[in-house]
């Protein structure tokens, strides 16, 4: 049996129930969604059809996909053969290419043509995608890092401007890292999975602003072609941040019914449009949304982001309504319990009371909130210190009173020494 399948954390029955699909895909008991999408044929000229026609096709095929996925997930239905021509996977790729011409990947809805590279949107990106680094992440939640790491790929830039960003070197420097093609990105994911990672963890900055390259890479992984050649692997290795020779490539770790298989994990601020959610619904096996700010003015003041609460709560509700696997992260911030932590936890309790929540205590002043840095801005004084013990205990106490499912995923590290 796969050691990942034996992690003590799965003895928490609520957590195991919430992440059942993801766990099955991670150990290759089930095929990932992108593998299923590849079996659904598309009767449309993807290059010649209008964008409107492509969306109509997606809307028509989504129920077909869901029925197929649910049949495999719930009733053990067999996986079909790959489509002989274009598939739903290709349709997703074609749609993101069209969206790039009037970018509406995220809720800013900038409508700029990122292929032209003239006028740029809030993320300051044209069509290129840059990867800052990628590696077997040992620091994610146990359900994601497992015993061999979460296959985490860090993209540059962001669509939000969190003054305290804990990844500020990546999110505020759009020219960090290396430009990658979809082929190279697919090679990175391929390497991580064959080396034993339990998932491909798309993160940043934020992955949403790189949607077109990520979806094209996933389509490449699902197209059944040969593994990446030597030249592609050499390019992929340029930004790999863990030693290649530490890991053996084992093909059997990555196959379902002879097809490349790995769960896709969307690790995001969740400031996405409805269109992006509709595409990702067909490709993402497990979601890891950040839910940071309350409904007041904190998102505007601290992250210069409008419509934050409405957008994130809408997208979270869809996850719950759609029966998706997900865990929520909430980073507790100093001086922001009344305005952010309590309303966020209250909302979760009201709308998705069984959702696993990681109430994170690792806040540290960073980027524009760190008084030791040159770019420190005193207007963020409220965020210029670490959490006090009472603040994190108050957050846990509030979650306890609400009956939230947070303990297994929040406190698992304290059990690590006992179990491994
Ligand atoms: S990804 Fe978001 S911020 Fe960037 S151009 Fe598109 S809509 Fe604007």
Short mmCIF file of C-alpha atoms and ligand atoms in Angstrom, two decimals:
data_model
loop_
_atom_site.label_atom_id
_atom_site.label_comp_id
_atom_site.label_asym_id
_atom_site.label_seq_id
_atom_site.Cartn_x
_atom_site.Cartn_y
_atom_site.Cartn_z
CA UNK A 1 0.00 0.00 0.00
CA UNK A 2 1.10 3.60 -0.72
CA UNK A 3 2.42 5.24 2.49
CA UNK A 4 0.39 8.32 1.62
CA UNK A 5 -2.74 6.22 1.98
CA UNK A 6 -1.68 5.23 5.50
CA UNK A 7 -1.11 8.73 6.91
CA UNK A 8 -2.60 8.98 10.40
CA UNK A 9 -4.49 12.09 9.31
CA UNK A 10 -6.92 9.93 7.29
CA UNK A 11 -8.18 8.41 10.55
CA UNK A 12 -10.00 11.71 11.00
CA UNK A 13 -13.17 10.55 9.32
CA UNK A 14 -14.48 14.04 8.55
CA UNK A 15 -11.26 15.01 6.80
CA UNK A 16 -11.11 11.69 4.95
CA UNK A 17 -14.68 12.21 3.77
CA UNK A 18 -13.96 15.76 2.62
CA UNK A 19 -10.92 14.73 0.57
CA UNK A 20 -11.95 11.27 -0.64
CA UNK A 21 -11.64 12.00 -4.35
CA UNK A 22 -8.28 13.72 -3.99
CA UNK A 23 -6.88 10.87 -1.91
CA UNK A 24 -8.03 8.27 -4.44
CA UNK A 25 -6.41 10.15 -7.32
CA UNK A 26 -3.21 10.73 -5.34
CA UNK A 27 -2.69 6.96 -4.97
CA UNK A 28 -3.94 6.23 -8.52
CA UNK A 29 -7.09 4.42 -7.40
CA UNK A 30 -9.03 6.87 -9.58
CA UNK A 31 -8.13 8.91 -12.66
CA UNK A 32 -7.70 12.67 -12.27
CA UNK A 33 -10.35 14.92 -13.74
CA UNK A 34 -8.11 15.97 -16.62
CA UNK A 35 -7.75 12.31 -17.61
CA UNK A 36 -11.55 12.01 -17.65
CA UNK A 37 -11.96 15.26 -19.62
CA UNK A 38 -9.70 13.75 -22.28
CA UNK A 39 -12.26 10.98 -22.88
CA UNK A 40 -15.08 13.38 -23.77
CA UNK A 41 -15.10 14.27 -27.47
CA UNK A 42 -15.82 17.76 -28.80
CA UNK A 43 -17.70 18.12 -32.10
CA UNK A 44 -16.46 21.58 -32.95
CA UNK A 45 -13.68 23.21 -34.95
CA UNK A 46 -11.77 24.68 -31.99
CA UNK A 47 -9.77 27.08 -34.15
CA UNK A 48 -12.61 28.23 -36.39
CA UNK A 49 -15.51 28.49 -33.91
CA UNK A 50 -16.40 31.77 -32.21
CA UNK A 51 -15.68 32.14 -28.50
CA UNK A 52 -19.41 32.18 -27.89
CA UNK A 53 -19.73 28.81 -29.64
CA UNK A 54 -16.87 27.44 -27.53
CA UNK A 55 -18.63 28.50 -24.32
CA UNK A 56 -21.90 26.93 -25.53
CA UNK A 57 -20.03 23.70 -26.16
CA UNK A 58 -18.48 23.85 -22.68
CA UNK A 59 -21.89 24.45 -21.11
CA UNK A 60 -23.35 21.52 -23.06
CA UNK A 61 -20.50 19.15 -22.17
CA UNK A 62 -20.15 20.06 -18.49
CA UNK A 63 -23.14 17.88 -17.45
CA UNK A 64 -21.71 15.03 -19.54
CA UNK A 65 -18.38 15.42 -17.76
CA UNK A 66 -20.01 15.57 -14.33
CA UNK A 67 -22.05 12.45 -14.94
CA UNK A 68 -18.94 10.62 -16.11
CA UNK A 69 -16.85 11.89 -13.18
CA UNK A 70 -19.52 11.03 -10.62
CA UNK A 71 -19.96 7.58 -12.16
CA UNK A 72 -16.23 6.90 -11.74
CA UNK A 73 -16.10 8.50 -8.28
CA UNK A 74 -19.25 7.07 -6.73
CA UNK A 75 -20.10 3.91 -8.65
CA UNK A 76 -16.73 2.64 -9.83
CA UNK A 77 -17.63 3.11 -13.51
CA UNK A 78 -14.74 2.34 -15.87
CA UNK A 79 -12.70 5.10 -17.49
CA UNK A 80 -13.47 5.47 -21.19
CA UNK A 81 -10.95 5.60 -24.02
CA UNK A 82 -9.31 8.89 -24.95
CA UNK A 83 -11.25 10.81 -27.60
CA UNK A 84 -9.80 10.18 -31.06
CA UNK A 85 -10.08 13.89 -31.96
CA UNK A 86 -10.38 17.07 -29.90
CA UNK A 87 -11.62 16.56 -26.36
CA UNK A 88 -13.06 18.60 -23.53
CA UNK A 89 -9.48 19.11 -22.37
CA UNK A 90 -8.63 20.78 -25.70
CA UNK A 91 -11.77 22.89 -25.43
CA UNK A 92 -10.62 24.20 -22.04
CA UNK A 93 -7.24 25.10 -23.53
CA UNK A 94 -8.85 26.82 -26.53
CA UNK A 95 -11.10 28.88 -24.26
CA UNK A 96 -8.28 30.16 -22.09
CA UNK A 97 -6.39 31.23 -25.23
CA UNK A 98 -9.44 33.23 -26.31
CA UNK A 99 -9.86 34.73 -22.85
CA UNK A 100 -6.27 35.95 -22.95
CA UNK A 101 -7.22 38.32 -25.78
CA UNK A 102 -9.59 40.26 -23.45
CA UNK A 103 -8.30 39.00 -20.15
CA UNK A 104 -11.03 38.02 -17.73
CA UNK A 105 -9.15 35.36 -15.78
CA UNK A 106 -9.70 37.15 -12.50
CA UNK A 107 -12.31 39.47 -11.07
CA UNK A 108 -10.47 42.62 -12.12
CA UNK A 109 -11.78 41.77 -15.59
CA UNK A 110 -9.19 44.07 -17.16
CA UNK A 111 -10.25 43.15 -20.73
CA UNK A 112 -6.73 43.82 -22.06
CA UNK A 113 -5.26 41.83 -24.93
CA UNK A 114 -2.36 40.15 -23.16
CA UNK A 115 -1.18 38.55 -26.43
CA UNK A 116 -0.41 42.03 -27.78
CA UNK A 117 1.52 43.01 -24.67
CA UNK A 118 0.72 46.73 -24.95
CA UNK A 119 -1.73 47.79 -22.30
CA UNK A 120 -1.42 45.59 -19.22
CA UNK A 121 -3.86 44.78 -16.46
CA UNK A 122 -3.51 44.78 -12.68
CA UNK A 123 -1.23 41.74 -12.72
CA UNK A 124 1.16 43.58 -15.11
CA UNK A 125 1.54 40.47 -17.23
CA UNK A 126 1.45 40.00 -20.98
CA UNK A 127 1.21 36.46 -22.37
CA UNK A 128 4.45 35.08 -20.92
CA UNK A 129 4.38 32.90 -17.83
CA UNK A 130 7.32 32.85 -15.45
CA UNK A 131 8.08 30.21 -12.84
CA UNK A 132 10.08 31.40 -9.87
CA UNK A 133 10.88 27.91 -8.54
CA UNK A 134 9.31 24.51 -8.05
CA UNK A 135 10.00 21.65 -5.65
CA UNK A 136 8.71 18.96 -3.31
CA UNK A 137 7.12 21.28 -0.75
CA UNK A 138 7.66 19.91 2.76
CA UNK A 139 5.65 22.63 4.52
CA UNK A 140 2.08 22.31 3.23
CA UNK A 141 -0.64 20.62 5.27
CA UNK A 142 0.01 16.90 5.85
CA UNK A 143 -2.81 15.92 3.48
CA UNK A 144 -0.88 17.72 0.72
CA UNK A 145 2.79 17.24 1.65
CA UNK A 146 2.29 13.58 2.63
CA UNK A 147 5.57 11.71 2.97
CA UNK A 148 7.13 12.83 -0.36
CA UNK A 149 6.07 16.46 -0.64
CA UNK A 150 3.54 18.51 -2.53
CA UNK A 151 4.67 19.16 -6.11
CA UNK A 152 4.55 22.93 -5.81
CA UNK A 153 5.11 25.29 -8.74
CA UNK A 154 5.49 28.98 -7.86
CA UNK A 155 4.43 31.52 -10.50
CA UNK A 156 5.41 35.18 -10.45
CA UNK A 157 3.24 38.29 -9.96
CA UNK A 158 -0.22 38.53 -8.44
CA UNK A 159 -3.61 40.11 -8.95
CA UNK A 160 -3.83 41.25 -5.31
CA UNK A 161 -1.51 43.58 -3.41
CA UNK A 162 -1.42 42.22 0.13
CA UNK A 163 0.88 44.59 1.99
CA UNK A 164 2.06 41.74 4.26
CA UNK A 165 2.55 39.18 1.47
CA UNK A 166 4.48 36.20 2.82
CA UNK A 167 5.78 35.50 -0.70
CA UNK A 168 6.55 39.13 -1.57
CA UNK A 169 9.75 38.32 -3.46
CA UNK A 170 7.67 36.38 -5.99
CA UNK A 171 4.40 38.28 -6.02
CA UNK A 172 5.82 41.81 -6.29
CA UNK A 173 8.53 40.98 -8.85
CA UNK A 174 6.84 39.93 -12.06
CA UNK A 175 10.23 39.37 -13.77
CA UNK A 176 11.41 36.87 -11.19
CA UNK A 177 12.33 33.35 -12.35
CA UNK A 178 12.26 31.99 -15.90
CA UNK A 179 9.80 32.22 -18.77
CA UNK A 180 8.28 28.80 -19.37
CA UNK A 181 6.22 27.34 -22.18
CA UNK A 182 3.31 25.00 -21.55
CA UNK A 183 5.57 22.13 -22.66
CA UNK A 184 8.21 23.00 -20.08
CA UNK A 185 5.57 23.46 -17.39
CA UNK A 186 4.17 20.02 -18.22
CA UNK A 187 7.71 18.61 -17.93
CA UNK A 188 8.00 20.11 -14.43
CA UNK A 189 4.74 18.50 -13.36
CA UNK A 190 5.79 15.20 -14.94
CA UNK A 191 9.11 15.23 -13.06
CA UNK A 192 7.49 16.05 -9.72
CA UNK A 193 4.96 13.27 -10.05
CA UNK A 194 7.41 10.59 -11.15
CA UNK A 195 9.63 11.62 -8.24
CA UNK A 196 6.72 10.81 -5.92
CA UNK A 197 4.86 14.06 -5.24
CA UNK A 198 1.25 13.50 -4.23
CA UNK A 199 -0.20 16.38 -6.25
CA UNK A 200 0.68 19.27 -8.54
CA UNK A 201 0.23 22.39 -6.46
CA UNK A 202 -0.34 25.46 -8.70
CA UNK A 203 0.48 28.57 -6.64
CA UNK A 204 2.15 32.00 -6.75
CA UNK A 205 1.67 34.96 -6.35
CA UNK A 206 -1.49 33.54 -7.78
CA UNK A 207 -1.92 30.86 -10.44
CA UNK A 208 -5.11 32.40 -11.89
CA UNK A 209 -3.19 35.04 -13.83
CA UNK A 210 -1.30 32.22 -15.60
CA UNK A 211 -4.42 30.24 -16.41
CA UNK A 212 -3.71 29.89 -20.15
CA UNK A 213 -0.27 28.31 -19.66
CA UNK A 214 -1.38 26.07 -16.82
CA UNK A 215 -4.40 24.73 -18.72
CA UNK A 216 -2.24 24.18 -21.82
CA UNK A 217 0.29 22.27 -19.66
CA UNK A 218 -2.49 20.10 -18.19
CA UNK A 219 -3.77 19.44 -21.73
CA UNK A 220 -0.24 18.39 -22.72
CA UNK A 221 -0.07 15.99 -19.75
CA UNK A 222 -3.35 14.45 -20.84
CA UNK A 223 -2.67 14.13 -24.54
CA UNK A 224 -1.00 10.71 -24.36
CA UNK A 225 2.16 11.81 -26.16
CA UNK A 226 5.64 10.65 -25.20
CA UNK A 227 7.18 11.92 -21.94
CA UNK A 228 9.25 15.10 -22.23
CA UNK A 229 12.51 14.71 -24.16
CA UNK A 230 15.98 15.43 -22.80
CA UNK A 231 16.02 19.04 -24.01
CA UNK A 232 12.67 19.80 -22.39
CA UNK A 233 13.78 18.24 -19.12
CA UNK A 234 16.99 20.29 -19.19
CA UNK A 235 14.91 23.47 -19.51
CA UNK A 236 12.54 22.33 -16.78
CA UNK A 237 15.41 21.68 -14.39
CA UNK A 238 16.62 25.30 -14.52
CA UNK A 239 14.19 26.45 -11.81
CA UNK A 240 13.93 23.22 -9.83
CA UNK A 241 14.79 24.03 -6.24
CA UNK A 242 15.40 20.57 -4.83
CA UNK A 243 18.26 18.29 -5.81
CA UNK A 244 17.27 16.13 -8.75
CA UNK A 245 19.46 13.24 -7.67
CA UNK A 246 17.60 12.89 -4.39
CA UNK A 247 14.64 11.40 -6.16
CA UNK A 248 14.20 8.37 -8.37
CA UNK A 249 11.82 8.59 -11.30
CA UNK A 250 9.29 5.79 -10.96
CA UNK A 251 6.74 5.63 -13.75
CA UNK A 252 4.38 3.41 -11.79
CA UNK A 253 3.79 6.25 -9.32
CA UNK A 254 2.11 8.26 -12.02
CA UNK A 255 -0.17 5.92 -13.95
CA UNK A 256 -3.85 5.09 -13.99
CA UNK A 257 -4.78 2.50 -16.62
CA UNK A 258 -1.50 3.29 -18.41
CA UNK A 259 -2.25 7.04 -18.53
CA UNK A 260 -0.32 9.80 -16.73
CA UNK A 261 -2.20 10.59 -13.54
CA UNK A 262 -1.86 13.12 -10.73
CA UNK A 263 -4.32 15.22 -8.71
CA UNK A 264 -4.33 18.91 -9.62
CA UNK A 265 -4.42 21.27 -6.62
CA UNK A 266 -5.50 24.92 -7.06
CA UNK A 267 -3.78 26.97 -4.33
CA UNK A 268 -5.20 30.45 -4.83
CA UNK A 269 -6.53 33.70 -3.39
CA UNK A 270 -9.80 32.74 -5.13
CA UNK A 271 -10.24 36.13 -6.76
CA UNK A 272 -11.41 34.43 -9.95
CA UNK A 273 -14.18 35.04 -12.45
CA UNK A 274 -17.09 32.73 -13.07
CA UNK A 275 -15.55 31.79 -16.44
CA UNK A 276 -12.30 30.68 -14.80
CA UNK A 277 -14.21 28.66 -12.22
CA UNK A 278 -16.21 26.92 -14.97
CA UNK A 279 -13.02 25.78 -16.68
CA UNK A 280 -11.18 24.78 -13.54
CA UNK A 281 -14.16 22.76 -12.34
CA UNK A 282 -13.32 20.28 -15.10
CA UNK A 283 -9.60 20.05 -14.26
CA UNK A 284 -9.00 20.58 -10.55
CA UNK A 285 -9.25 17.64 -8.14
CA UNK A 286 -8.72 19.54 -4.91
CA UNK A 287 -8.90 23.24 -4.06
CA UNK A 288 -6.96 25.23 -1.48
CA UNK A 289 -8.58 28.67 -1.21
CA UNK A 290 -7.22 31.46 0.95
CA UNK A 291 -9.96 33.30 2.82
CA UNK A 292 -8.19 36.25 4.41
CA UNK A 293 -10.34 39.33 4.80
CA UNK A 294 -13.72 40.11 6.29
CA UNK A 295 -16.50 42.02 4.53
CA UNK A 296 -15.34 45.48 5.64
CA UNK A 297 -12.62 47.65 4.14
CA UNK A 298 -9.58 45.51 5.03
CA UNK A 299 -9.23 43.94 1.56
CA UNK A 300 -9.23 47.40 0.02
CA UNK A 301 -6.91 48.96 2.56
CA UNK A 302 -4.45 46.09 2.95
CA UNK A 303 -4.59 44.42 -0.48
CA UNK A 304 -5.94 47.18 -2.75
CA UNK A 305 -8.57 44.71 -3.91
CA UNK A 306 -12.20 45.61 -4.58
CA UNK A 307 -15.08 43.09 -4.55
CA UNK A 308 -12.99 40.71 -2.43
CA UNK A 309 -15.66 39.39 -0.07
CA UNK A 310 -18.36 38.99 -2.71
CA UNK A 311 -16.01 37.23 -5.13
CA UNK A 312 -14.37 34.82 -2.70
CA UNK A 313 -17.60 33.85 -0.92
CA UNK A 314 -19.34 33.29 -4.27
CA UNK A 315 -16.53 31.00 -5.45
CA UNK A 316 -16.42 29.14 -2.15
CA UNK A 317 -20.16 28.55 -2.29
CA UNK A 318 -19.77 27.03 -5.72
CA UNK A 319 -17.17 24.59 -4.43
CA UNK A 320 -19.58 23.43 -1.74
CA UNK A 321 -22.56 23.28 -4.12
CA UNK A 322 -20.54 21.36 -6.68
CA UNK A 323 -19.42 18.73 -4.16
CA UNK A 324 -15.73 19.48 -4.68
CA UNK A 325 -12.86 18.44 -2.41
CA UNK A 326 -11.33 21.46 -0.68
CA UNK A 327 -9.76 22.81 2.48
CA UNK A 328 -9.81 26.50 3.41
CA UNK A 329 -6.87 28.49 4.77
CA UNK A 330 -7.33 31.47 7.02
CA UNK A 331 -4.23 33.37 8.10
CA UNK A 332 -4.87 35.07 11.42
CA UNK A 333 -3.48 38.64 11.32
CA UNK A 334 -2.57 40.76 14.34
CA UNK A 335 -5.26 43.29 15.28
CA UNK A 336 -7.66 41.78 12.71
CA UNK A 337 -9.76 39.32 14.68
CA UNK A 338 -12.95 41.38 14.92
CA UNK A 339 -12.89 42.61 11.33
CA UNK A 340 -11.46 39.55 9.54
CA UNK A 341 -11.04 36.31 11.53
CA UNK A 342 -14.43 36.26 13.26
CA UNK A 343 -16.52 37.19 10.18
CA UNK A 344 -14.60 34.69 8.02
CA UNK A 345 -15.13 31.87 10.51
CA UNK A 346 -18.77 32.89 11.05
CA UNK A 347 -19.40 32.78 7.31
CA UNK A 348 -17.84 29.34 6.99
CA UNK A 349 -19.93 28.06 9.90
CA UNK A 350 -23.10 29.38 8.32
CA UNK A 351 -22.50 28.26 4.73
CA UNK A 352 -20.23 25.20 4.86
CA UNK A 353 -19.97 24.06 8.48
CA UNK A 354 -18.18 20.79 7.72
CA UNK A 355 -15.48 22.32 5.50
CA UNK A 356 -11.95 21.65 6.85
CA UNK A 357 -10.28 24.93 7.84
CA UNK A 358 -6.63 25.56 8.58
CA UNK A 359 -6.48 28.47 11.04
CA UNK A 360 -2.90 29.56 10.46
CA UNK A 361 -0.78 31.07 13.21
CA UNK A 362 2.42 31.73 11.26
CA UNK A 363 1.83 35.37 10.36
CA UNK A 364 5.01 37.42 10.37
CA UNK A 365 5.45 41.01 9.20
CA UNK A 366 6.76 40.95 5.65
CA UNK A 367 6.97 43.02 2.45
CA UNK A 368 5.52 46.50 3.31
CA UNK A 369 4.67 45.58 6.93
CA UNK A 370 8.12 44.69 8.18
CA UNK A 371 9.67 47.61 10.11
CA UNK A 372 13.15 46.20 9.45
CA UNK A 373 12.77 46.64 5.70
CA UNK A 374 13.43 49.72 3.62
CA UNK A 375 10.00 49.50 1.95
CA UNK A 376 8.16 49.43 5.29
CA UNK A 377 5.14 51.72 5.22
CA UNK A 378 4.04 52.95 8.68
CA UNK A 379 0.42 53.05 7.55
CA UNK A 380 0.51 49.27 8.05
CA UNK A 381 1.61 49.54 11.67
CA UNK A 382 -1.30 47.30 12.72
CA UNK A 383 0.39 44.45 10.82
CA UNK A 384 3.96 45.17 11.87
CA UNK A 385 4.27 42.53 14.58
CA UNK A 386 3.73 38.81 15.06
CA UNK A 387 0.58 37.39 16.61
CA UNK A 388 0.15 37.41 20.34
CA UNK A 389 -0.64 34.09 21.94
CA UNK A 390 -4.03 35.39 23.05
CA UNK A 391 -4.97 36.30 19.50
CA UNK A 392 -4.45 32.83 18.11
CA UNK A 393 -6.13 31.24 21.13
CA UNK A 394 -9.11 33.58 20.64
CA UNK A 395 -9.31 32.48 17.00
CA UNK A 396 -9.31 28.80 18.03
CA UNK A 397 -11.86 29.51 20.76
CA UNK A 398 -14.16 31.17 18.24
CA UNK A 399 -13.83 28.19 15.90
CA UNK A 400 -14.59 25.86 18.82
CA UNK A 401 -17.75 27.74 19.68
CA UNK A 402 -18.85 27.52 16.04
CA UNK A 403 -18.07 23.79 15.90
CA UNK A 404 -15.77 24.18 12.88
CA UNK A 405 -13.73 21.27 11.54
CA UNK A 406 -10.33 22.83 12.02
CA UNK A 407 -8.41 20.78 14.57
CA UNK A 408 -7.13 17.88 12.45
CA UNK A 409 -5.72 20.10 9.75
CA UNK A 410 -4.57 22.99 11.95
CA UNK A 411 -2.91 21.06 14.75
CA UNK A 412 -1.46 18.11 12.83
CA UNK A 413 2.14 19.27 13.18
CA UNK A 414 2.07 18.82 16.93
CA UNK A 415 1.29 15.14 16.32
CA UNK A 416 4.05 14.66 13.77
CA UNK A 417 6.64 13.49 16.24
CA UNK A 418 4.25 10.96 17.69
CA UNK A 419 3.30 9.36 14.41
CA UNK A 420 6.45 9.31 12.24
S1 LIG B 1 -5.32 38.08 -14.86
FE1 LIG B 1 -6.69 39.48 -13.78
S2 LIG B 1 -5.37 41.22 -13.26
FE2 LIG B 1 -4.32 40.10 -14.91
S3 LIG B 1 -5.01 41.08 -16.82
FE3 LIG B 1 -6.35 39.32 -16.42
S4 LIG B 1 -8.12 40.16 -15.38
FE4 LIG B 1 -6.45 41.66 -15.21
#
